Structures are given as structure tokens and as C-alpha cells.
Amino acid sequence: MSNQIIQGILLGGYYALIACGLSFMFSVMRIINLAHGSLAVFAAFALWWLASRFHISPFVGLLIVLPLMAAIGWALQRFLLERSARGGALLPILTTFGLAIVIDNLLFEQFGADTRSLAPYIGSLSYDSWEWPGSIYVGKLAVIMFASAVILLGGLQLFLTHTRLGRSIRATSEDPDTAGLVGVDARRANAIAAAIAMVTVGLAGAFLGMRATFDPYAGAPQLLFAFEAAVIGGAGSLWGTLVGGIVLALAQTLGAQVHPQGFLIGGHVAFLIVLFIRLSTSGLGLRGLLRLPTRKPT
Amino acid sequence: MSAVSTSPVIERGTATSRIAAIAAAIIIALLAIAPHFLSAGAVDRMTALFVYVILAAMWNALAGFGGLVSVGQQVFFGLGAYFAIRLADAGLNPFLALFASGIIVGAVSWPLSLFMLRLRNGEFAIGMWVIAALTHLLVNLDRLVQGETGTSLISLNVYDAGARRAAIYWLALASMTALLAILFGLLRGSTGAAIRAIRDNEDAAASVGVRVTGTKRLLFVLAAFGIGIAGALWLATSITFQPKTYFNVQWTAYMIFMVLVGGIGTFEGAILGALVFFLIETWFGGTGVWYLVGLGATAVLFSLFLPRGLWGTIEERFGLRLLPVGYRVRFPAAADGDATPSPQQTTPYREKA
């Protein structure tokens, strides 16, 4: 059992990675990007294409794909989200949902229905493991993934609290108009925030491809995982995302123990239980739950 | 500002709208006798069109009038088909099962609404998607359904194919007409005013005594009931039930497409959007993936450049309303368009900026 718990915690690192970008964009721009999962799958396909076509290791490929993702994030904010956000809160939902359909089907058009994986391109890393006391084997990739999540979340936290740019992004998320009065360019802050969010999405896509298989329509489940992890953990800090990812992964691991089809059910049920408790105790929407530490920096 | 001195006229029904109402009655009457003249394939296509109109109208009721964008409405579509299978398996007449299934879906949606309606915007949209994913998995657990293999509405096989086709056609036509009539009646009445008040400003609506939660719940349950009926009707036409097909998010994608293109928040727009979608599907459905790319891209372009859709734009431009559900203030002094102090500002359809 302790083995499953450790594996579950490590898998939580992946969920934290994919949830991080979603909750970051939500907290800054108040937009839930429904194309989030599809963009992660897009990044995985880009890495796969570089590896299979040009024999570029996915780790080296990140040097190309992450800047590309940042550029996509920038363009997404400037050309799509900014414009649709002016039409009220409902329009960005529709815009990003339409975008997800376009991305999924273009990927299908380009790469077909086959499932792919980055595992063949990362040498023995996909199956290497360390033996821990109590003859528990932990995959090296899983540990790298978890460490990346901790470093990324910690880095973002430091960036938001200790840099000028981070402070201007936080100011914009609090109140764009007032931020503008003190010289913060809200458009620029939002575009940078979107670029950062997409870099984390690219990283999540890389790990998605390395630890499992993916296909053009894998975006929707990734979006749901990201959303669930963000909501479960949404205790008011980026570390909450990590906790959320771990809880989601543990619930899925537990579900899989109970029933062969219980993996996904376990995750969804955990999400609903947490949501139910939150809503019935606080009466708040998720707005108050999915918030970065903008009010009380730690 | 000169128009202020002349007294504005509040109008609802116009000559155009009275003609439109008569035209609608004639169209429905013609549709009712159509199976006697149409080929079997055409009857099936028309049945599909009626299902699309129901889906568009119900999603529009929720999103366009209630301000509740859901990406999980496929849950009710799938449940509609599932309960119909279950009821028919339990021995209920299959045609009766279709209707009873809609009732059950509506009943199921009520406790769900207690919970989901406390979510806002994007959280509601994607939370519904989680509900749909979970329901799909749970339906897969049913032994009758046999997981993704699915099952069939075998009890329909006792009916002769031709009679069955016509019966389902009439059932779909009757369901569509009834649901549109219910929605129209609801939107014209005091509930309609409450719905629009909530959409424009929830807090302000609550402060003048509108029952916000109750009104939203009514829309939520009505939309669930209608979409459940649509799912059951779809099952009746295709016989087989595969959870993956019925709980597919593409159903919601279709609803969003139809409503966005037709005109979100306009009664006529949803019907127009369903018709546009039906024609596009008929012509381009065979192109497979590119057809879906086109639908997604069109939805994005409409939400960016024409957020009020085709009908919303026509309405704004020409002041044309065929089936008015609200009231309009007309300023008699400025009959010639541009100089008007924008009568649209008082049209009930206007989306809040």
C-alpha cells in the first residue's frame, strides 16, 4: 500500500504541472482556458515530431518547443482572449472551446489516430528506477517530474513575489485599472502571464508524452485533470496546486484498487466531494479558491 | 436627445411578428404531413433537424437567456438515451420510454442544479464537463450497457420499419414544437423578464425581488429535460446505444456552434443556427476532420467578430423580430434609422458588455 501511495504522490507532480498553467491564467486574467489540454497535447506532438523526424531528444526539443509555446501564449492573449474578454465573461469560454476543437482536429489531420509516446526517445529513462527501503521501486522519470513541479511552482512563487514583473502581473490581476494608474501596462502584463502559463503547459505536455501515450484527442482529459487538481488544491497558493495534484492522483490510485474502471471515477468523485465541502462550508464560488497569493504574499 | 420630448411607444407584437406566427403555424402543419411525400432518407434527415433545433433552443435558453454556459450538456443527451434503454428493458413501451426518459433526466437535473448553479462562468462550464465524464463512466458500469460495447433499443424492432420511421418523425416534430412553445411562453411571461434581469445584472435583479436561484434552476431543469428528450429521440433513430457516442462533448460543441452562429440570446437565432448547422452538415459532413476544424474555427470567428450571431445582427440592423419574447421601446420621432437614440439599447436581448 505504501508503494501505491508513493507512486500516487509522484503522479501528483504531473497533475500539479498541468494544473499550474490553468490556475495561473485564471488567477491573472479570470479566464478558464478550455484549450489548455489541447495545447499540452500540441506541445507533446511537437516534441514527438522533432524526435522522430530530426532525432532531437525531447529534452533538447524543449529548448525549441517552450519558446514556441511562450509565443503561442502571447499571441493567444493578444488576438483571442483580450478581444473576447471584452464581450463579457461568457465569450472567452466559447472562444477557447472553439480553439480546442480546431487544435484537436488539426492534430488528427496531421498525425492521424495513432497513439504516440516520447518514451522511445528518452533512452532508458522511461523504465529506470531506484530501489527505496522496503523494496519500493520508484521510476526516475516520476521523480524528475515531481522535482520539476516543485521547482516550477517554487520558481513561479518567487517570481510573483520578488520581481518587478511578477508584482505588475499580480497588480493587474487584482485591479487592471488601478494598476494602470501606477504605470503598469495591463495588456503587457496579461500577455506575459499568458506566455508563462503556456511555457508550463509545454512542460506538462513533455511529461505527458514521456510518462504515457497520447493521441490528438487526449486534450480533453488533460484539461479535466488540470481543472480538478486546481480546484481540489485551491487553498490560496501555488503549493495548493501541488497538494491538489497529489490528492487527485491518490484518489485515482485508490479508485483503481477498488474497481478496474475506478481510476478516473476516483478522481472525479474526489473532485466533487472537495467541491461539495467547499461550497457548503464557505458558500463561495471557485473564484475565491483558485487564487494565487496575491493578497498575502508569503 | 430631441427624441426625449416625443413619447416613446412600448410595443411587443408587430405586424411582422403576427405574420411570422401564422407562417410558423403553416410550416409546422406542412411538416406534419411531410412524411407522406418525403423519401425514407429525407424523413430521417428531417428528424435529425428537429433534434438539432431542440438542442440549440435548450442550450440557448440556458446560456443565452440564463447566462449559464455549460460544456457538459452531453450528460443529459447521454442520460436521455440511457434511461430510455433502461425503461424499455424493464418492459415499458419504447415510445413511452422516450418521453418518460426526458422526465427522469429533468428530475435528475434538479438535485444536480442545487450544487452546480453555485459555480460561476468557467467553473460552471467545466464543472458540468466533469459531471458528464463521471456519468459516462458510471453508465459504462451498468451490465446492460456492457461498457463501450453498448446495447440496442431492441424493443423497437417489433414495429414495421416504415411506420416506425414516421412515428419517430412525428414524435420529434411534436417534441420540438412543444418545447419551443414552452420556452416561448416562459420567456414572454414574468419569468422571462426575471431571466433577462438576472442575465443583465444578477445582484440588481435580486435587489428588486427576482428569485435568482429559482429562475436559474427552472432554466437548468427545462434544458436538461429538452436535451434528455433529444437524446432519447436520437436513440430511437439510430437504435444502438454506445456511451462514447452519446456522452461525447461534440454534442455540446454542436449546440455552441448552432447558438453562436444563429445568435445567442435570441429566440429565432437558435432555430436559424440549427438550420445552418444542418445544411453545413449535409454538404460538408463527409469531409470528416476538416468539417470539424471548420465548425471550431467558425465558432471562434463568430465569438470574436459577430458575437450576436446572424440573427442578432439582422435584428440590430433592421429591427426585425419575428417571435418577440420581450418588449421594445420605439421612439416615433426618429423613424429613419441612424438618428434614433438607439432603440436597441432597450431591446431585451442585448448582452451585457
XYZ file of C-alpha atoms in Angstrom:
651
model
C 0.000 0.000 0.000
C 2.814 2.413 0.841
C 4.139 1.707 -2.643
C 0.884 2.898 -4.211
C 0.876 5.990 -2.034
C 4.384 6.921 -3.137
C 3.540 6.315 -6.802
C 0.379 8.364 -6.346
C 2.264 11.270 -4.803
C 4.772 11.252 -7.650
C 1.983 11.190 -10.243
C 0.549 14.184 -8.382
C 3.600 16.092 -9.596
C 2.384 15.730 -13.173
C -1.110 16.932 -12.289
C 0.348 19.905 -10.438
C 2.372 20.769 -13.546
C -0.624 20.711 -15.843
C -2.882 22.474 -13.320
C -0.363 25.219 -12.677
C -0.847 26.943 -16.052
C -4.628 26.744 -15.845
C -4.900 28.268 -12.385
C -2.220 30.842 -13.211
C -4.210 32.117 -16.190
C -7.417 32.038 -14.203
C -5.982 33.985 -11.318
C -4.423 36.656 -13.513
C -6.889 37.004 -16.395
C -10.017 35.429 -14.867
C -10.178 33.179 -17.900
C -10.501 29.422 -17.817
C -8.791 28.389 -20.996
C -10.687 25.403 -22.388
C -7.923 24.842 -24.957
C -5.458 24.197 -22.127
C -5.334 20.396 -22.504
C -5.232 20.560 -26.288
C -2.258 22.932 -26.128
C -0.410 20.496 -23.835
C -1.061 17.714 -26.343
C 0.114 20.025 -29.115
C 3.419 20.516 -27.270
C 3.774 16.752 -26.864
C 3.220 16.290 -30.604
C 5.763 18.999 -31.411
C 8.372 17.203 -29.284
C 7.445 13.868 -30.833
C 7.776 15.340 -34.328
C 11.207 16.794 -33.566
C 12.355 13.484 -32.089
C 11.031 11.156 -34.764
C 11.874 13.361 -37.720
C 15.130 15.026 -36.705
C 16.293 12.725 -33.885
C 16.243 15.590 -31.407
C 15.993 14.355 -27.827
C 12.801 15.623 -26.182
C 14.915 17.346 -23.522
C 16.768 19.302 -26.208
C 13.498 19.715 -28.087
C 12.132 21.653 -25.105
C 14.592 24.413 -25.976
C 12.626 24.870 -29.196
C 9.126 23.997 -28.013
C 8.998 26.073 -24.800
C 9.811 29.389 -26.560
C 7.267 28.400 -29.207
C 4.675 27.831 -26.501
C 5.507 31.209 -24.963
C 4.945 32.851 -28.347
C 1.638 30.987 -28.707
C 0.583 32.193 -25.255
C 1.423 35.772 -26.171
C -0.496 35.565 -29.455
C -3.410 33.795 -27.779
C -3.806 36.617 -25.287
C -3.333 39.411 -27.819
C -5.522 38.125 -30.628
C -8.119 35.932 -28.966
C -8.543 36.289 -25.231
C -8.143 40.046 -24.950
C -10.729 40.623 -27.641
C -13.230 38.061 -26.416
C -12.872 39.085 -22.759
C -14.257 42.488 -23.707
C -17.542 40.789 -24.643
C -18.204 39.601 -21.104
C -17.314 36.558 -19.059
C -19.069 34.015 -21.273
C -17.385 34.754 -24.578
C -13.826 33.561 -23.688
C -15.331 30.179 -22.740
C -16.836 29.868 -26.199
C -13.706 31.146 -27.960
C -11.301 28.812 -26.195
C -13.671 25.872 -26.639
C -13.782 26.533 -30.388
C -9.988 26.782 -30.386
C -9.706 23.400 -28.653
C -11.842 21.789 -31.377
C -9.637 23.350 -34.061
C -6.377 22.207 -32.400
C -7.608 18.647 -31.733
C -8.821 18.116 -35.260
C -5.794 19.724 -36.912
C -3.589 17.374 -34.884
C -5.744 14.490 -36.058
C -5.483 15.679 -39.641
C -1.692 15.910 -39.374
C -0.801 12.900 -37.228
C -3.740 10.512 -37.545
C -5.404 8.488 -34.827
C -2.319 6.514 -33.685
C -1.289 6.863 -30.080
C 2.258 8.185 -29.659
C 4.752 8.351 -26.877
C 8.018 10.131 -26.226
C 9.268 7.153 -24.189
C 11.297 5.613 -27.081
C 13.273 8.843 -27.415
C 14.460 9.270 -23.844
C 16.602 6.141 -23.634
C 16.245 4.024 -20.537
C 14.756 6.877 -18.519
C 11.221 5.705 -19.194
C 11.777 2.485 -17.234
C 14.813 3.210 -14.986
C 14.078 3.155 -11.302
C 15.652 3.454 -7.904
C 15.094 0.975 -5.137
C 13.999 2.614 -1.914
C 13.986 0.950 1.512
C 11.196 -1.595 1.854
C 11.830 -2.803 -1.732
C 9.817 0.030 -3.223
C 10.824 0.902 -6.769
C 10.327 4.471 -7.871
C 10.737 5.483 -11.501
C 13.456 8.034 -12.201
C 11.143 9.833 -14.602
C 8.439 10.109 -11.937
C 10.937 11.622 -9.502
C 12.231 14.071 -12.144
C 8.641 15.025 -12.906
C 7.828 15.638 -9.268
C 11.026 17.639 -8.741
C 10.229 19.731 -11.840
C 6.796 20.510 -10.430
C 8.276 21.640 -7.093
C 10.939 23.764 -8.810
C 8.443 25.283 -11.240
C 5.863 26.136 -8.570
C 8.537 27.485 -6.239
C 10.090 29.476 -9.059
C 6.743 30.981 -10.020
C 6.060 31.864 -6.410
C 9.424 33.647 -6.113
C 8.909 35.334 -9.461
C 5.493 36.689 -8.462
C 6.608 37.972 -5.077
C 10.175 39.125 -5.689
C 10.410 40.584 -9.157
C 9.097 43.794 -10.626
C 7.395 41.947 -13.472
C 5.834 39.489 -11.040
C 4.464 42.323 -8.956
C 2.989 44.034 -12.018
C 1.277 40.782 -13.018
C -0.164 40.492 -9.514
C -1.260 44.111 -9.569
C -3.026 43.555 -12.902
C -4.836 40.503 -11.590
C -6.054 42.489 -8.585
C -7.309 45.505 -10.496
C -6.142 46.332 -14.029
C -7.411 49.916 -13.932
C -5.708 50.878 -10.709
C -2.563 49.080 -11.829
C -2.668 51.227 -14.949
C -2.771 54.386 -12.814
C 0.536 53.478 -11.207
C 2.192 52.777 -14.520
C 1.606 49.072 -15.072
C 0.829 48.177 -18.672
C -2.040 45.729 -18.134
C -2.010 44.457 -21.728
C 1.679 43.657 -21.486
C 1.342 42.043 -18.053
C -1.500 39.825 -19.263
C 0.361 38.796 -22.410
C 3.462 37.905 -20.386
C 1.338 35.950 -17.914
C -0.238 34.017 -20.800
C 3.234 33.308 -22.217
C 4.428 32.000 -18.853
C 1.328 29.857 -18.487
C 1.936 28.321 -21.913
C 5.558 27.504 -21.005
C 4.251 25.468 -18.064
C 1.744 23.843 -20.427
C 4.619 22.917 -22.759
C 6.497 21.327 -19.889
C 3.394 19.408 -18.821
C 2.977 18.231 -22.416
C 6.550 16.949 -22.433
C 5.970 14.875 -19.309
C 2.611 13.687 -20.622
C 4.422 12.323 -23.668
C 7.242 10.760 -21.658
C 5.190 9.019 -18.982
C 2.278 7.828 -21.108
C 0.835 7.714 -24.579
C -1.178 10.471 -26.185
C -3.331 10.977 -29.262
C -4.892 14.025 -30.935
C -7.970 13.889 -28.733
C -6.109 13.498 -25.425
C -6.551 17.191 -24.645
C -9.981 16.991 -23.000
C -8.943 14.539 -20.230
C -5.830 16.629 -19.536
C -7.996 19.724 -19.188
C -10.257 17.932 -16.720
C -7.274 16.677 -14.672
C -5.818 20.178 -14.588
C -9.121 21.685 -13.527
C -9.717 19.064 -10.846
C -6.221 19.404 -9.387
C -6.516 23.196 -9.343
C -9.904 23.111 -7.643
C -9.040 20.406 -5.109
C -5.872 22.176 -4.087
C -7.073 25.745 -4.462
C -6.198 26.749 -0.928
C -4.838 30.100 -1.958
C -1.306 29.362 -3.013
C 0.654 27.708 -5.785
C 1.577 24.979 -3.323
C -2.127 24.246 -3.088
C -1.889 23.146 -6.712
C 0.724 20.558 -5.733
C -1.459 19.325 -2.891
C -4.418 19.194 -5.296
C -2.417 17.200 -7.823
C -1.354 14.725 -5.159
C -4.886 14.317 -3.765
C -6.242 13.771 -7.296
C -3.558 11.179 -8.062
C -4.110 9.372 -4.756
C -7.877 9.279 -5.325
C -7.291 7.799 -8.781
C -4.837 5.222 -7.404
C -7.330 4.291 -4.714
C -10.156 4.100 -7.273
C -8.099 1.752 -9.432
C -7.680 -0.541 -6.400
C -11.426 -0.723 -5.864
C -12.537 -1.359 -9.438
C -10.816 -1.929 -12.808
C -12.512 1.196 -14.188
C -12.161 3.094 -10.936
C -9.098 5.184 -11.818
C -10.962 8.055 -13.454
C -14.072 7.641 -11.316
C -11.964 8.003 -8.158
C -10.533 11.305 -9.384
C -13.899 12.747 -10.422
C -15.540 11.698 -7.162
C -12.736 13.232 -5.083
C -13.165 16.449 -7.056
C -16.915 16.540 -6.417
C -16.522 15.757 -2.723
C -13.996 18.558 -2.238
C -16.164 20.929 -4.242
C -19.225 19.989 -2.240
C -17.476 20.534 1.087
C -16.072 23.869 -0.056
C -19.368 25.147 -1.393
C -21.372 24.047 1.586
C -18.982 25.484 4.160
C -17.949 28.757 2.554
C -20.696 29.421 0.063
C -18.033 30.824 -2.204
C -17.546 30.112 -5.868
C -14.198 28.873 -7.052
C -13.171 32.437 -7.657
C -12.074 32.664 -4.075
C -10.455 29.256 -4.126
C -8.301 29.363 -7.233
C -6.329 32.368 -6.158
C -2.621 32.961 -6.204
C -1.074 34.500 -3.091
C -1.665 37.986 -4.392
C -3.168 39.405 -1.226
C -0.963 37.809 1.356
C 2.445 37.092 -0.115
C 4.262 34.526 1.928
C -31.719 63.851 -27.312
C -34.555 65.572 -29.165
C -36.444 62.289 -29.160
C -36.975 62.575 -25.436
C -39.749 65.107 -25.940
C -41.869 62.737 -28.059
C -43.386 59.950 -26.046
C -41.928 56.537 -26.791
C -44.195 53.641 -27.688
C -43.838 50.325 -25.943
C -44.535 47.540 -28.370
C -44.482 43.792 -28.371
C -46.364 42.160 -31.199
C -45.937 43.887 -34.565
C -47.480 43.238 -37.959
C -44.331 41.290 -38.890
C -44.498 39.144 -35.797
C -48.172 38.326 -36.395
C -47.350 37.243 -39.957
C -44.427 35.230 -38.587
C -46.667 33.450 -36.092
C -49.084 32.472 -38.846
C -46.160 31.377 -41.052
C -44.770 29.252 -38.203
C -48.144 27.536 -37.793
C -48.322 26.829 -41.540
C -44.738 25.465 -41.581
C -45.496 23.122 -38.686
C -48.680 21.942 -40.387
C -46.753 21.284 -43.614
C -44.041 19.446 -41.686
C -46.713 17.305 -40.048
C -47.954 15.953 -43.372
C -44.464 15.802 -44.959
C -43.746 12.074 -44.272
C -46.441 11.203 -46.797
C -44.386 12.827 -49.573
C -40.754 12.546 -48.468
C -38.383 9.645 -49.085
C -37.312 7.488 -46.143
C -33.857 9.132 -46.098
C -35.357 12.620 -46.121
C -37.668 11.760 -43.225
C -34.649 10.622 -41.198
C -32.759 13.808 -42.020
C -35.708 15.964 -41.024
C -35.924 14.081 -37.715
C -32.250 14.916 -37.157
C -33.011 18.577 -37.892
C -35.771 18.621 -35.255
C -33.337 17.153 -32.719
C -30.796 19.857 -33.598
C -33.420 22.578 -33.136
C -34.263 21.174 -29.691
C -30.571 21.061 -28.717
C -29.931 24.602 -29.933
C -33.051 26.043 -28.307
C -32.343 24.364 -24.964
C -28.675 25.342 -24.859
C -29.659 28.863 -25.879
C -32.237 29.005 -23.085
C -29.533 28.177 -20.583
C -26.648 30.237 -21.982
C -28.316 32.974 -23.985
C -31.085 33.826 -21.548
C -29.744 32.407 -18.299
C -26.088 33.327 -18.824
C -25.052 29.762 -17.954
C -22.582 28.371 -20.481
C -22.249 24.620 -19.962
C -19.744 22.413 -21.757
C -21.288 19.322 -20.183
C -24.782 19.264 -21.690
C -23.916 15.946 -23.348
C -24.571 14.433 -19.925
C -28.331 14.960 -20.416
C -28.189 13.796 -24.019
C -26.470 10.579 -22.948
C -28.744 10.086 -19.953
C -31.824 10.592 -22.126
C -30.734 7.691 -24.302
C -29.593 5.601 -21.346
C -32.825 5.900 -19.347
C -34.847 5.147 -22.482
C -32.872 1.917 -22.936
C -33.286 1.066 -19.263
C -37.035 1.726 -19.218
C -37.597 -0.204 -22.434
C -35.574 -3.071 -20.996
C -37.832 -3.003 -17.950
C -40.793 -3.603 -20.274
C -42.141 -0.110 -20.886
C -43.438 0.641 -24.385
C -40.405 2.069 -26.243
C -42.217 5.194 -27.418
C -43.489 5.873 -23.922
C -39.956 5.219 -22.631
C -38.609 8.081 -24.742
C -40.867 10.591 -23.052
C -40.515 9.098 -19.577
C -36.765 9.246 -20.024
C -36.909 13.003 -20.555
C -38.913 13.367 -17.340
C -36.327 11.336 -15.406
C -33.467 13.391 -16.855
C -35.258 16.555 -15.788
C -35.790 15.085 -12.314
C -32.123 14.103 -12.040
C -31.030 17.577 -13.066
C -32.886 19.197 -10.192
C -30.641 17.957 -7.331
C -27.652 18.497 -9.628
C -28.652 22.131 -10.042
C -28.600 22.702 -6.266
C -24.907 22.067 -6.455
C -23.744 23.192 -9.887
C -25.581 26.523 -10.016
C -23.379 27.817 -7.234
C -20.465 27.762 -9.635
C -19.651 30.771 -11.784
C -18.914 31.134 -15.519
C -15.930 28.990 -16.453
C -16.196 26.906 -13.303
C -19.782 26.023 -14.126
C -18.880 25.281 -17.757
C -16.069 22.878 -16.976
C -17.651 21.517 -13.785
C -20.537 20.292 -15.952
C -17.974 18.624 -18.197
C -16.606 16.739 -15.177
C -20.173 15.650 -14.339
C -20.597 14.406 -17.913
C -17.310 12.473 -17.790
C -18.239 10.889 -14.473
C -21.754 9.974 -15.624
C -20.315 8.405 -18.764
C -18.025 6.198 -16.643
C -20.874 5.220 -14.307
C -23.188 4.306 -17.204
C -20.367 2.112 -18.533
C -20.540 0.129 -15.301
C -24.135 -0.927 -15.982
C -24.166 -4.581 -17.028
C -26.961 -3.943 -19.501
C -24.795 -1.409 -21.355
C -21.720 -3.673 -21.392
C -19.238 -0.814 -21.236
C -18.308 0.853 -24.513
C -19.752 -2.052 -26.496
C -23.145 -0.556 -25.805
C -26.579 -2.030 -26.356
C -29.639 -1.521 -28.554
C -33.233 -0.449 -28.181
C -34.356 -3.865 -29.393
C -37.981 -3.459 -28.393
C -38.442 -1.017 -31.309
C -37.857 -3.910 -33.704
C -41.430 -5.166 -33.293
C -42.641 -2.174 -35.312
C -42.543 -2.135 -39.094
C -39.629 -0.008 -40.348
C -41.754 2.493 -42.305
C -44.300 3.033 -39.547
C -41.519 3.342 -37.008
C -39.723 5.965 -39.072
C -42.862 8.073 -39.427
C -43.761 7.677 -35.751
C -40.336 8.877 -34.625
C -40.556 11.768 -37.080
C -43.884 12.905 -35.643
C -42.639 12.405 -32.121
C -39.597 14.575 -32.870
C -41.737 17.240 -34.554
C -44.194 17.250 -31.665
C -41.399 17.418 -29.079
C -39.703 20.270 -30.906
C -42.934 22.242 -31.265
C -43.926 21.670 -27.651
C -40.510 22.573 -26.260
C -40.298 25.721 -28.382
C -43.810 26.672 -27.279
C -42.967 26.130 -23.606
C -39.799 28.198 -23.964
C -41.613 30.932 -25.840
C -44.358 31.086 -23.236
C -41.836 31.110 -20.432
C -39.792 33.906 -21.954
C -42.820 36.074 -22.689
C -44.179 35.769 -19.192
C -42.937 37.256 -15.954
C -40.311 34.530 -15.700
C -38.860 35.783 -18.971
C -38.455 39.267 -17.545
C -36.804 37.767 -14.468
C -34.445 35.714 -16.635
C -33.303 38.740 -18.592
C -32.889 40.793 -15.438
C -30.648 38.087 -13.979
C -28.587 37.864 -17.122
C -28.006 41.597 -17.225
C -27.177 42.006 -13.568
C -27.710 39.297 -11.045
C -27.262 41.452 -7.950
C -29.532 44.196 -9.208
C -32.167 41.624 -10.149
C -32.023 40.094 -6.684
C -32.372 43.519 -5.093
C -35.668 44.176 -6.878
C -37.072 40.858 -5.735
C -36.242 38.487 -8.579
C -35.812 34.924 -7.361
C -32.394 34.419 -8.942
C -31.680 30.850 -7.900
C -35.173 29.565 -8.546
C -35.321 31.092 -12.010
C -31.915 29.720 -12.996
C -32.941 26.310 -11.693
C -36.079 26.387 -13.809
C -33.984 27.010 -16.934
C -31.458 24.373 -15.956
C -34.144 21.718 -15.460
C -36.004 22.694 -18.625
C -32.778 22.499 -20.664
C -31.961 19.112 -19.127
C -35.466 17.805 -19.887
C -35.337 19.022 -23.500
C -31.851 17.673 -24.153
C -32.828 14.386 -22.488
C -35.769 14.104 -24.912
C -33.374 14.891 -27.773
C -31.025 12.112 -26.629
C -33.917 9.637 -26.413
C -35.124 10.644 -29.891
C -31.621 10.238 -31.279
C -31.530 6.773 -29.765
C -34.859 5.961 -31.410
C -33.494 6.879 -34.842
C -30.150 5.112 -34.506
C -31.307 2.188 -32.267
C -27.810 1.449 -30.926
C -26.536 2.991 -27.723
C -22.785 3.379 -27.342
C -21.912 5.522 -24.328
C -18.868 7.010 -26.084
C -21.046 8.419 -28.864
C -23.795 9.817 -26.662
C -21.637 11.277 -23.902
C -19.306 12.849 -26.445
C -18.517 16.512 -25.884
C -19.099 17.089 -29.598
C -22.832 17.330 -28.876
C -22.157 20.393 -26.777
C -19.812 21.646 -29.485
C -22.699 21.406 -31.950
C -25.019 23.251 -29.559
C -22.470 26.031 -29.083
C -21.905 26.288 -32.822
C -25.615 26.493 -33.613
C -26.335 29.104 -30.976
C -23.251 31.238 -31.651
C -23.844 31.309 -35.399
C -27.586 31.822 -35.124
C -27.415 34.449 -32.401
C -27.034 33.779 -28.701
C -29.909 35.064 -26.605
C -32.409 35.388 -29.452
C -35.302 33.004 -29.765
C -35.201 32.920 -33.564
C -31.390 32.707 -33.645
C -31.200 29.233 -32.155
C -33.628 27.897 -34.770
C -31.733 29.638 -37.574
C -28.434 28.296 -36.200
C -29.775 24.746 -36.154
C -30.861 25.147 -39.764
C -27.432 26.496 -40.768
C -25.695 23.661 -38.929
C -27.996 21.122 -40.581
C -27.198 22.452 -44.052
C -23.446 22.612 -43.390
C -23.525 19.058 -42.058
C -25.474 17.865 -45.087
C -22.999 19.453 -47.508
C -19.669 19.142 -45.713
C -20.221 16.384 -43.146
C -18.495 13.947 -45.491
C -15.210 15.840 -45.345
C -14.614 14.443 -41.862
C -11.920 16.203 -39.914
C -11.864 19.399 -41.959
C -15.582 19.753 -41.312
C -14.912 19.745 -37.557
C -11.988 22.160 -37.947
C -14.333 24.417 -39.894
C -17.007 24.260 -37.172
C -14.475 25.129 -34.457
C -12.942 27.946 -36.480
C -16.371 29.363 -37.347
C -17.323 29.341 -33.663
C -14.123 31.243 -32.800
C -14.655 33.789 -35.589
C -18.275 34.381 -34.635
C -17.424 34.862 -30.962
C -14.683 37.341 -31.910
C -16.273 39.305 -34.720
C -20.012 38.677 -34.690
C -20.829 37.715 -31.091
C -24.529 38.375 -31.589
C -24.685 35.854 -34.413
C -26.582 36.072 -37.685
C -29.993 36.729 -36.212
C -28.713 39.132 -33.568
C -27.074 41.171 -36.299
C -30.108 41.126 -38.572
C -32.280 42.145 -35.664
C -29.992 45.003 -34.681
C -29.722 46.205 -38.225
C -33.326 46.035 -39.349
C -35.195 45.994 -36.043
C -36.850 42.845 -37.329
C -38.399 40.495 -34.830
C -40.494 37.541 -35.840
C -41.245 35.948 -32.490
C -40.824 38.714 -29.934
C -40.359 37.487 -26.391
C -39.698 40.865 -24.834
C -40.839 44.438 -25.150
C -39.297 47.170 -27.221
C -39.347 50.901 -26.881
C -39.800 52.716 -30.162
C -39.106 56.429 -30.458
C -41.522 57.756 -33.092
C -39.537 60.948 -33.814
C -36.671 59.093 -35.390
C -38.074 56.663 -37.867
C -35.086 56.967 -40.174
C -32.548 54.696 -38.547
C -29.306 56.457 -37.609
C -30.708 59.428 -35.740
C -32.612 57.137 -33.380
C -31.318 57.174 -29.833
C -30.600 53.549 -30.462
C -33.770 51.569 -29.819
C -31.518 48.516 -29.483
C -30.378 49.799 -26.157
C -33.687 48.861 -24.765
C -34.075 45.584 -26.573
C -34.122 42.830 -24.027
C -31.638 40.722 -25.983
C -28.687 42.988 -25.540
C -25.773 41.175 -23.990
C -24.086 42.909 -21.124
C -20.691 44.316 -22.075
